[in-house]
C-alpha positions as a Python dict, from the first residue, in 0.01 Angstrom:
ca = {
    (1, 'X'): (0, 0, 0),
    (2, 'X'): (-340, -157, -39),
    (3, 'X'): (-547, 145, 145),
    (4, 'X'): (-672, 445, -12),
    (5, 'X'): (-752, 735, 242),
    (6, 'X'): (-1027, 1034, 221),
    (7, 'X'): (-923, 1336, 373),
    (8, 'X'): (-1208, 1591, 480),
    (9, 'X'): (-1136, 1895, 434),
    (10, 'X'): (-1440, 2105, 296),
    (11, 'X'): (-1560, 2285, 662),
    (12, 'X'): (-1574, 2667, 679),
    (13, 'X'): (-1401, 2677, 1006),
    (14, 'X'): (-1574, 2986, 1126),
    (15, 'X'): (-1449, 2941, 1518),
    (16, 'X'): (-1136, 3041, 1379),
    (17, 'X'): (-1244, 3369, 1259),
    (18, 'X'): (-1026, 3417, 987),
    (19, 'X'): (-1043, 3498, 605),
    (20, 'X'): (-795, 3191, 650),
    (21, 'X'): (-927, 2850, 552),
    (22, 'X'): (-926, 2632, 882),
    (23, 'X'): (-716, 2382, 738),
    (24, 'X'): (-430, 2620, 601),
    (25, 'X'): (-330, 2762, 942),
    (26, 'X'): (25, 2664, 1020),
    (27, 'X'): (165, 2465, 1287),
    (28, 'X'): (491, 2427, 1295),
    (29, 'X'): (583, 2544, 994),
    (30, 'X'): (295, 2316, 825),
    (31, 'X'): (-76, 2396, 723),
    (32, 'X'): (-297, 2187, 910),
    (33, 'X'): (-362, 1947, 632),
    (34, 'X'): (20, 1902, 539),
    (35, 'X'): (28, 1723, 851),
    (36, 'X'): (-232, 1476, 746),
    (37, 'X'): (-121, 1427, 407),
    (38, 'X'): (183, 1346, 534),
    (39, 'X'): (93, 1123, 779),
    (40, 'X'): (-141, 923, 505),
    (41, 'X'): (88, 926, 237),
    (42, 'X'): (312, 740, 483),
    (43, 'X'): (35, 437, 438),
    (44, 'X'): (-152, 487, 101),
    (45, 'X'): (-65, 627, -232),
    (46, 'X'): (-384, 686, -327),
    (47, 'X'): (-557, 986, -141),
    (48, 'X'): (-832, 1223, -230),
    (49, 'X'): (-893, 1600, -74),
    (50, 'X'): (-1286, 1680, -2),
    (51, 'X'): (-1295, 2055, -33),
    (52, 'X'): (-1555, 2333, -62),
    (53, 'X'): (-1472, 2652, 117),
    (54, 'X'): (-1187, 2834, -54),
    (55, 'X'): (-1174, 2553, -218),
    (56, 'X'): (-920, 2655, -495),
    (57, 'X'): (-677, 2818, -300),
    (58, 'X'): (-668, 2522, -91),
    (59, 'X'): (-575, 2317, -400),
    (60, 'X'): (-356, 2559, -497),
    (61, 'X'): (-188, 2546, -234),
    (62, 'X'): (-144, 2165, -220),
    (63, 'X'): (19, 2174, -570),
    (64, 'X'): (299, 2375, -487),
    (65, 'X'): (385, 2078, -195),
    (66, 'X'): (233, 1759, -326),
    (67, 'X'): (183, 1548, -668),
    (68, 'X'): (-27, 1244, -689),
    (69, 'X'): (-298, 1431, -502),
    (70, 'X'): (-702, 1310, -604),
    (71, 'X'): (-951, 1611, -577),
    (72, 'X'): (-1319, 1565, -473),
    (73, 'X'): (-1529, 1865, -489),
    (74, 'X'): (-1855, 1834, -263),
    (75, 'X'): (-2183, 1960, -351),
    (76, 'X'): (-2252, 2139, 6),
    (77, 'X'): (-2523, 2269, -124),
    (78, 'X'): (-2726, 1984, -239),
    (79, 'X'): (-2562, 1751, -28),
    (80, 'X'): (-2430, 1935, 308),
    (81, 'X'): (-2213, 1719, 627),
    (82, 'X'): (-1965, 1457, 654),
    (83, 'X'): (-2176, 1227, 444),
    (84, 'X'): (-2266, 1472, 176),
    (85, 'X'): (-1829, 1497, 151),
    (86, 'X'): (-1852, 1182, 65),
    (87, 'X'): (-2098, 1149, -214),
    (88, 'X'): (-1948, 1058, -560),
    (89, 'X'): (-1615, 911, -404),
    (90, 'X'): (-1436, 663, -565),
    (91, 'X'): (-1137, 515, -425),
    (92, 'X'): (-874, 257, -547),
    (93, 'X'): (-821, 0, -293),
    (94, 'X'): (-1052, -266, -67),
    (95, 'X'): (-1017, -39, 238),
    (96, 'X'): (-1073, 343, 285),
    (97, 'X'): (-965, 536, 571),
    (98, 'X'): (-1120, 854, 635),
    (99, 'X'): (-956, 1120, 803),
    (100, 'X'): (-1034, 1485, 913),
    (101, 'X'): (-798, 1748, 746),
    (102, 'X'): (-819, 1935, 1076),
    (103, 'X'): (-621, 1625, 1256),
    (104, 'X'): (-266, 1746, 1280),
    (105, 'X'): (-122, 1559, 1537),
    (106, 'X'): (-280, 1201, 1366),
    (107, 'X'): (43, 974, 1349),
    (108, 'X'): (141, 674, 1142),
    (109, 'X'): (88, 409, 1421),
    (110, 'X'): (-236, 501, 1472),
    (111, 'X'): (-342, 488, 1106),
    (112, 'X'): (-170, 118, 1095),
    (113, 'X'): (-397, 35, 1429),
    (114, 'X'): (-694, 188, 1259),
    (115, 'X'): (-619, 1, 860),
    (116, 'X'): (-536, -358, 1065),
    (117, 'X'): (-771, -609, 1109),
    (118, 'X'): (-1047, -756, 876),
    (119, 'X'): (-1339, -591, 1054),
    (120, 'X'): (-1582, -439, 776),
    (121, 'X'): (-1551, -121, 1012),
    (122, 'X'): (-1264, 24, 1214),
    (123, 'X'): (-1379, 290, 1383),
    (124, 'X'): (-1166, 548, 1620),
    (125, 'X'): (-1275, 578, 1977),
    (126, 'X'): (-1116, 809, 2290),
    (127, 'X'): (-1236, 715, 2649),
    (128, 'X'): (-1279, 1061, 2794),
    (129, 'X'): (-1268, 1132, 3232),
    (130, 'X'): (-1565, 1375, 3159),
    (131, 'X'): (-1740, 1245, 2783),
    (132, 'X'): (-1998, 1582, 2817),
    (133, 'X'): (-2130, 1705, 2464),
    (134, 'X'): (-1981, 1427, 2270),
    (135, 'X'): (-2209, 1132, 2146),
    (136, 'X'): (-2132, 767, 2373),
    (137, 'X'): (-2024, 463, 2161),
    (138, 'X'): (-2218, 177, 2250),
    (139, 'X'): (-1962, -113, 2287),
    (140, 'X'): (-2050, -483, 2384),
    (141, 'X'): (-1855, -825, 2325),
    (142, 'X'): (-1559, -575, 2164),
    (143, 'X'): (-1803, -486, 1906),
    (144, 'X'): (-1959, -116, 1845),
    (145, 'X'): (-2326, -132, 1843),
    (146, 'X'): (-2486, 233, 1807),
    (147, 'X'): (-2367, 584, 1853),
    (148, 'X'): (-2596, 782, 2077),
    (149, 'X'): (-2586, 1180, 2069),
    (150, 'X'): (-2570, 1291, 2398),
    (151, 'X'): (-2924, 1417, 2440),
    (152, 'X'): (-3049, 1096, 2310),
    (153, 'X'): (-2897, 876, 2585),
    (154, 'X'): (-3095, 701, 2854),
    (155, 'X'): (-2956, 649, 3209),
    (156, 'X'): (-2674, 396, 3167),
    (157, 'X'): (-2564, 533, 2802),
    (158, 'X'): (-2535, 895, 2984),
    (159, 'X'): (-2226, 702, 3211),
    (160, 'X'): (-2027, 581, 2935),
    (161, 'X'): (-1705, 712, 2897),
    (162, 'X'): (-1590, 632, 2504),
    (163, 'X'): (-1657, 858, 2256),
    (164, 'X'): (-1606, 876, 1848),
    (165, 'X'): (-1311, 992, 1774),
    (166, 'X'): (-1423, 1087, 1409),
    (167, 'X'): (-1162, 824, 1165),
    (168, 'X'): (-1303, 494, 970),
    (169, 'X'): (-1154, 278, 830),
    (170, 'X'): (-1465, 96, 562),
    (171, 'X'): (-1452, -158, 333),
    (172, 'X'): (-1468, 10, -6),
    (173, 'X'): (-1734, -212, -115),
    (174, 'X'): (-1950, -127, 201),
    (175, 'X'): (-1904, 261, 140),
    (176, 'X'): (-2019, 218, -242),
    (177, 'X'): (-2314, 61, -95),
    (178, 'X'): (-2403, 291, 221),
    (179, 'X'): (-2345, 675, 93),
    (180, 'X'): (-2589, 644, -165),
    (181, 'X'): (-2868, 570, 56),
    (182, 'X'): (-2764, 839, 344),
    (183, 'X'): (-3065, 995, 487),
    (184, 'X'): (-3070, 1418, 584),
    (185, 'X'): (-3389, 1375, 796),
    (186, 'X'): (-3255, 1532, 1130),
    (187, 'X'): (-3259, 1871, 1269),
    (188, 'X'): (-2960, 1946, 1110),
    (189, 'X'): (-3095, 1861, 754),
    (190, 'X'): (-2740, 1708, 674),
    (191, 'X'): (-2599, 1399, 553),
    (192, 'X'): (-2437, 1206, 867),
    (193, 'X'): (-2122, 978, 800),
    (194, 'X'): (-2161, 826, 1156),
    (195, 'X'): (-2514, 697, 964),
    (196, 'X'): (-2302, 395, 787),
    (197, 'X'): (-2221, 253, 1175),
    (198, 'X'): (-2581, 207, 1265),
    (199, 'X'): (-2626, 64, 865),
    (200, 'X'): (-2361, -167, 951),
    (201, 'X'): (-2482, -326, 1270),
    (202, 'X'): (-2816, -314, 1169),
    (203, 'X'): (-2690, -554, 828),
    (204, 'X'): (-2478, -778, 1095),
    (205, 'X'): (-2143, -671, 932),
    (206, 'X'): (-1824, -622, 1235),
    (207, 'X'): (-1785, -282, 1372),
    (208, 'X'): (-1498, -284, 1560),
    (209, 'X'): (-1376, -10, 1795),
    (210, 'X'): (-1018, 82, 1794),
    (211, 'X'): (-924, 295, 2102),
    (212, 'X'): (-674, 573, 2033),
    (213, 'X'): (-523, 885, 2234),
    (214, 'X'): (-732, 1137, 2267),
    (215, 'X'): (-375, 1422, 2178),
    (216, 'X'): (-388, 1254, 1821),
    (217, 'X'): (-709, 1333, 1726),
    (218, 'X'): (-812, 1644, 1850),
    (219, 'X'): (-955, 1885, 1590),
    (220, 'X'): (-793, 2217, 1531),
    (221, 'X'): (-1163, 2463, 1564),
    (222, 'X'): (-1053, 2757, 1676),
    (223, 'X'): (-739, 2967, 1752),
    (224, 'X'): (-669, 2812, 2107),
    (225, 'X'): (-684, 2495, 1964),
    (226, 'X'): (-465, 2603, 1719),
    (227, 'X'): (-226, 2717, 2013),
    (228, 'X'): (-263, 2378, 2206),
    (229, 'X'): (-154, 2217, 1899),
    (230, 'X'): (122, 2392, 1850),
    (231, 'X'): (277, 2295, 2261),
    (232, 'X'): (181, 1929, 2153),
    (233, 'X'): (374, 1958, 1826),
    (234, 'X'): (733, 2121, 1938),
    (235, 'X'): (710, 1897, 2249),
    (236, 'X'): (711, 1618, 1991),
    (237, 'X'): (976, 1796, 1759),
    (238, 'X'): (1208, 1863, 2029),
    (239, 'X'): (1172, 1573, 2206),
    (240, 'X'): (1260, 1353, 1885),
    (241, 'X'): (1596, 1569, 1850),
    (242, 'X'): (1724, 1540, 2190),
    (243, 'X'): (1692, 1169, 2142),
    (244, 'X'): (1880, 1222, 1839),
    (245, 'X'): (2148, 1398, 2013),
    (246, 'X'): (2026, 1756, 2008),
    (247, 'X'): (2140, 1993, 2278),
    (248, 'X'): (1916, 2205, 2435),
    (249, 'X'): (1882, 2458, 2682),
    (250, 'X'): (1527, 2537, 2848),
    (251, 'X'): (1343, 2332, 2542),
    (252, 'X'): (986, 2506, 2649),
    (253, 'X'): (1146, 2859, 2535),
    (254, 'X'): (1304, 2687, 2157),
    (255, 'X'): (1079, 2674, 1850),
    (256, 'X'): (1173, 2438, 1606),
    (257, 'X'): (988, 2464, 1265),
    (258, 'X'): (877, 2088, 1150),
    (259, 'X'): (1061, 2057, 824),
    (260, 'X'): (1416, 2160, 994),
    (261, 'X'): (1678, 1914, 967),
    (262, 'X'): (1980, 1893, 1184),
    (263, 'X'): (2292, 1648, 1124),
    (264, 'X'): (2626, 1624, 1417),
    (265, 'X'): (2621, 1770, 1746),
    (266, 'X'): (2434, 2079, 1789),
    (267, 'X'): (2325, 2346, 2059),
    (268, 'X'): (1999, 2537, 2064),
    (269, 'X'): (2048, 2804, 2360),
    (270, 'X'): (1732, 2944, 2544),
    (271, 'X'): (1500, 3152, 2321),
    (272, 'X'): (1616, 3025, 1966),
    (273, 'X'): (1368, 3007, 1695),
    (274, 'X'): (1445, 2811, 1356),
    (275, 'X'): (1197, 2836, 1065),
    (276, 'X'): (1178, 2691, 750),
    (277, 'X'): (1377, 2388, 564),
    (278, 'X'): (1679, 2477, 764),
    (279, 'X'): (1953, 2241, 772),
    (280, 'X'): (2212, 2308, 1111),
    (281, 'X'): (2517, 2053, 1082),
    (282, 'X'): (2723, 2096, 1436),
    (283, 'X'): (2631, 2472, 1489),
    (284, 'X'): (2578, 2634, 1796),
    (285, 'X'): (2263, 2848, 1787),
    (286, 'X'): (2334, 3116, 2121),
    (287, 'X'): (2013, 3279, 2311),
    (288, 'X'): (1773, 3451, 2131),
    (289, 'X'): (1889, 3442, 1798),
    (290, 'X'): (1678, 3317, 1458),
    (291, 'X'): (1759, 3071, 1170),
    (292, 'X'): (1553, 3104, 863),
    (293, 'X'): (1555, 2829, 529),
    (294, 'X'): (1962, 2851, 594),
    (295, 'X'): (2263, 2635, 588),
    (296, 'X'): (2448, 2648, 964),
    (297, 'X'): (2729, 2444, 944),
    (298, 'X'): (3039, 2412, 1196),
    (299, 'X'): (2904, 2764, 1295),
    (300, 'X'): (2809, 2927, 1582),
    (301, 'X'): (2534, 3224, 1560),
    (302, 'X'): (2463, 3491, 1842),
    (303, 'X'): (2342, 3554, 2079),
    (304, 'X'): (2054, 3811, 1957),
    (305, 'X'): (2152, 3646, 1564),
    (306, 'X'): (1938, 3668, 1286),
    (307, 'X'): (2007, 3414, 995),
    (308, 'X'): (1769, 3543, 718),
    (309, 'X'): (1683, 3296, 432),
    (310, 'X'): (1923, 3145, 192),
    (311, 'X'): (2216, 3216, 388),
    (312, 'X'): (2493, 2926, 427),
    (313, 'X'): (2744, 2980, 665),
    (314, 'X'): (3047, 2737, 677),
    (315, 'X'): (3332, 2744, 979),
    (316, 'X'): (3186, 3131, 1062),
    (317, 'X'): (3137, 3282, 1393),
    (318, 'X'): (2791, 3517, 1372),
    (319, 'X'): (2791, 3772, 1681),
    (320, 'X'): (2530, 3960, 1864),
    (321, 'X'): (2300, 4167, 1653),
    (322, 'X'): (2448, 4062, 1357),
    (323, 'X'): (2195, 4067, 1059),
    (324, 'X'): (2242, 3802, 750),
    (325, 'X'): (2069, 3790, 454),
    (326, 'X'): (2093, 3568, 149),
    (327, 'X'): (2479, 3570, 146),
    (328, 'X'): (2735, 3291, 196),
    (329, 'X'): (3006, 3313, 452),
    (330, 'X'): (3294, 3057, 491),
    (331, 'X'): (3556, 3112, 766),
    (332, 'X'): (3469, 3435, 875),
    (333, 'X'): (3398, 3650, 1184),
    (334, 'X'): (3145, 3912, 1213),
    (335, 'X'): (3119, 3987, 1604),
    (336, 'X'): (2862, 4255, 1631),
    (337, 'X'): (2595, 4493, 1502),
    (338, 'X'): (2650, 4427, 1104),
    (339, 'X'): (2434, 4377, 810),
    (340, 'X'): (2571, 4164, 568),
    (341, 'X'): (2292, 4132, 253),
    (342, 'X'): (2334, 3954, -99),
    (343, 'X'): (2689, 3874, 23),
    (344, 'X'): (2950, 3625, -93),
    (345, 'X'): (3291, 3631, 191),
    (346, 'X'): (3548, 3413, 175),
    (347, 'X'): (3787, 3271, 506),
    (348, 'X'): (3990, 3483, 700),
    (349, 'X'): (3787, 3778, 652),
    (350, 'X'): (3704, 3962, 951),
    (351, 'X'): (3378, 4201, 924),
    (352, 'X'): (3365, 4535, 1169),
    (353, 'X'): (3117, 4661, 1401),
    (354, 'X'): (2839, 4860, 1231),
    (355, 'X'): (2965, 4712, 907),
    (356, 'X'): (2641, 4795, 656),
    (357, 'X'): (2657, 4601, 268),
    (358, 'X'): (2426, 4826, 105),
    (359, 'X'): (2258, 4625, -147),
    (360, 'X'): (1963, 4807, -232),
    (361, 'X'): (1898, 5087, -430),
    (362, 'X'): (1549, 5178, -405),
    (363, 'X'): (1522, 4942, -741),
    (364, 'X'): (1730, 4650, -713),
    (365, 'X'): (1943, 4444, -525),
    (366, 'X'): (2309, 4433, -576),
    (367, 'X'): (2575, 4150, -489),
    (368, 'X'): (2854, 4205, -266),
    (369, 'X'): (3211, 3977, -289),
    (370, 'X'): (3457, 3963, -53),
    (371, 'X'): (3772, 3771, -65),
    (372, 'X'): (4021, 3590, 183),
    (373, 'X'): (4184, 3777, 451),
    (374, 'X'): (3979, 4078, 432),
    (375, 'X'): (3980, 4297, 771),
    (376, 'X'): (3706, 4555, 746),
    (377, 'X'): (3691, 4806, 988),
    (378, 'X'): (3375, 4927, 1200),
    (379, 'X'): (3125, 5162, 1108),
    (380, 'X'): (3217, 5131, 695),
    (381, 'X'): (2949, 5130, 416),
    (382, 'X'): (3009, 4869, 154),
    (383, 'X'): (2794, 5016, -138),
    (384, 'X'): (2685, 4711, -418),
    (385, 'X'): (2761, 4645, -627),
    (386, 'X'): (3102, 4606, -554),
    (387, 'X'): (3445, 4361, -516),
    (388, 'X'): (3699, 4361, -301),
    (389, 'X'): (4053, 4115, -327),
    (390, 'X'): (4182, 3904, -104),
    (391, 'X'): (4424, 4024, 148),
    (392, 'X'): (4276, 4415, 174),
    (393, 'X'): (4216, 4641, 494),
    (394, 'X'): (3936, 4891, 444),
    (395, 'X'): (3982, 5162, 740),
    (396, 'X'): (3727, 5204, 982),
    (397, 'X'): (3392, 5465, 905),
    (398, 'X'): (3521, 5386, 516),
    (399, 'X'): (3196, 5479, 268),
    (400, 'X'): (3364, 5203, -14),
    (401, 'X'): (3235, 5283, -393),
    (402, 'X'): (3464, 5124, -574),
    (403, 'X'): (3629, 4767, -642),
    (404, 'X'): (3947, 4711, -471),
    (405, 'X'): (4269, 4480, -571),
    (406, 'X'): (4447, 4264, -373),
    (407, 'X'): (4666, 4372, -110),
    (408, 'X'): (4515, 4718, -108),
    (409, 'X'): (4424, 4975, 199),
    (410, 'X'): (4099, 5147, 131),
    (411, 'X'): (4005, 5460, 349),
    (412, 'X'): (3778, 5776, 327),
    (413, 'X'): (3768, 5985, 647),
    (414, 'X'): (3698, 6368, 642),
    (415, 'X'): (3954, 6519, 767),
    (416, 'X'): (3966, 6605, 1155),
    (417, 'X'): (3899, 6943, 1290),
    (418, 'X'): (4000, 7056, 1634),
    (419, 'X'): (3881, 7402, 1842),
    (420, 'X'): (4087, 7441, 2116),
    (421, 'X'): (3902, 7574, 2425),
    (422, 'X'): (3576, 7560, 2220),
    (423, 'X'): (3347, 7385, 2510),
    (424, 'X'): (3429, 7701, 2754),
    (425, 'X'): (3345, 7931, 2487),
    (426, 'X'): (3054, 7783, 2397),
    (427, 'X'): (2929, 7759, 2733),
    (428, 'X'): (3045, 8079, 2840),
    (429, 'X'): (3310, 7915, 3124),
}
């Protein structure tokens, strides 16, 4: 790795209209700049983070994911823009790549294209159908020559169709050289990073452009980009796991969070949602239902299923409106309308209708465990903390308060209490 990479990430963001910083909305399970670290630390192990607004709870949050991470604090104040982010920089290698932190969708090709080559500058370009707004790259003999803005163009500039697409690649050397002697005299009163292109033509050095997709580098700015970014990321997730061998069934209605992993042959029915650093190894995830930081193994879940996280469920069927929450289930059935929280069950237990663990007492939480071959019956309250032994029947509508030992029948019914003739006299028939 002989390219160190600058990630801007300072900008308020205020089309987004959040308390938010821009760059820490999620897609896909992922801040925004997740997705570029990740893509540059797939290149480079030497990367710096420009920040100003929010800017501690932006580092912050980059801790808790990343090490190795380089910190560059700009003056906005005394030194506002792209160029300004750049002031007092110093990187490790020959080449620096700049990147925007807003960039989710950059990929590792198109860093590679934009690092290759021993130009001076790489510089990103998109050829646009309609180029409106957006300043015109001047290109002759393959060579960039100027960047016009748009209001600046003459007659022929005003018909060309490529655009900046806002990523350099500089020689080091060249940046050490250039940011110094930025200029803020334009309307805008800012320092320009787009200044260093017309610095570098004007000194002879090779500008070269590198044309990428426009989908890769478009900035996240508001909350409909935000949305747009999301279609273009699942489509990308989804599509990468059917090629691995993924089943599913109307992709457009699945979300898939980022960081999910999935190992075997699984389904994904219509309307399934999995979040978080789930792992599903040959499960079958039925309409509707939701997986959340769990283990699904040789398990099916559903339909209407809710997986809560740090749940692991090995060789276990999971049935409609069944509810599971931090609890670990291996061989066992629960068909419908349960809550099963803080659990441990073992195989061959079969879990009622309406069954409720209640593991909460206001205060705490309390732990559950279930053994082998354990048939409880619908509608029963088991109240934590609390055991039960393998091979035990607790009767149906059962409120269970105690442990029980192997072998055992639990019940507690109120007794039954029949009026004869009572609906007549009631309603006077």
């Amino acid at each position: 790795m002989s390219i160190s990479i600058v990630i801007l990430a300072a900008g308020k963001g205020s089309r987004m209209k959040s308390t938010t910083p821009k760059v820490l909305h999620s897609i896909s399970g992922k801040p925004i700049l997740f997705h570029a670290i990740d893509a540059g630390q797939k290149i480079s192990d030497d990367i710096t983070v420009v920040l100003y607004h929010q800017a501690n709870r932006v580092q912050e949050a980059i801790e808790e994911e990343y090490q190795n991470i380089n910190f560059h604090f700009q003056d906005a104040e005394q030194f506002p823009g792209t160029g300004g982010a750049m002031k007092g920089i110093e990187t490790k290698y020959e080449k620096t790549l700049i990147l925007n932190g807003d960039m989710p969708l950059i990929t590792e090709d198109s860093l590679k294209a934009l690092t290759d080559g021993d130009s001076d500058i790489n510089m990103s370009v998109i050829t646009l159908d309609n180029p409106s707004g957006y300043g015109r790259v001047v290109i002759e003999d393959e060579k960039v020559q100027e960047i016009v803005e748009q209001k600046d163009c003459n007659e022929s500039q005003i018909e060309i169709k490529t655009v900046n697409g806002g990523i350099y690649c500089v020689e080091t050397e060249l940046l050490s050289s250039y940011i110094p002697i930025l200029s803020n005299e334009n309307a805008q009163a800012e320092y320009y990073l787009t200044d260093i292109i017309k610095m570098a033509v004007d000194d002879g050095k090779k500008v070269t452009p590198i044309y990428v997709k426009e989908e890769e580098f478009k900035g996240v700015n508001s909350k409909l980009d935000l949305a747009n970014a999301e279609v273009i990321m699942q489509n990308r997730i989804k599509k990468s796991l059917m090629e691995q061998g993924v089943t599913m069934r109307f992709p457009d209605t699945i979300y898939i969070d980022c960081r999910a992993y999935f190992e075997g042959e699984n389904i994904l029915e219509n309307g399934v949602t999995i979040l978080g650093k789930s792992k599903l190894i040959n499960a079958h995830i039925k309409t509707n239902s939701v997986v959340e930081d769990s283990i699904i193994e040789d398990s099916d879940v559903g339909p209407m299923g809710r997986v809560r996280p740090l749940s692991h469920l090995k060789g276990t069927h999971i049935g409609n409106f069944v509810e599971v929450k931090k609890s670990t289930l291996t061989g066992v059935k629960a068909g419908h309308l349960s809550y099963i929280g803080d659990a441990t069950i073992e195989e061959g237990s079969n879990i009622g209708a309406g069954v409720i663990t209640c593991n909460y007492d206001g205060k705490n939480k309390y732990k559950t465990t279930i053994g082998k071959n354990v048939f409880v019956g619908s509608d029963s309250q088991l109240v934590a903390p609390i055991t039960i032994e393998d091979d035990v029947m607790i009767g149906a509508g059962t409120t269970l308060t105690k442990d029980v030992k192997k072998g055992s029948l639990a019940l507690s019914r109120t007794p039954l209490k029949i009026v004869p003739k009572f609906f007549y006299k009631f309603f006077g028939k």
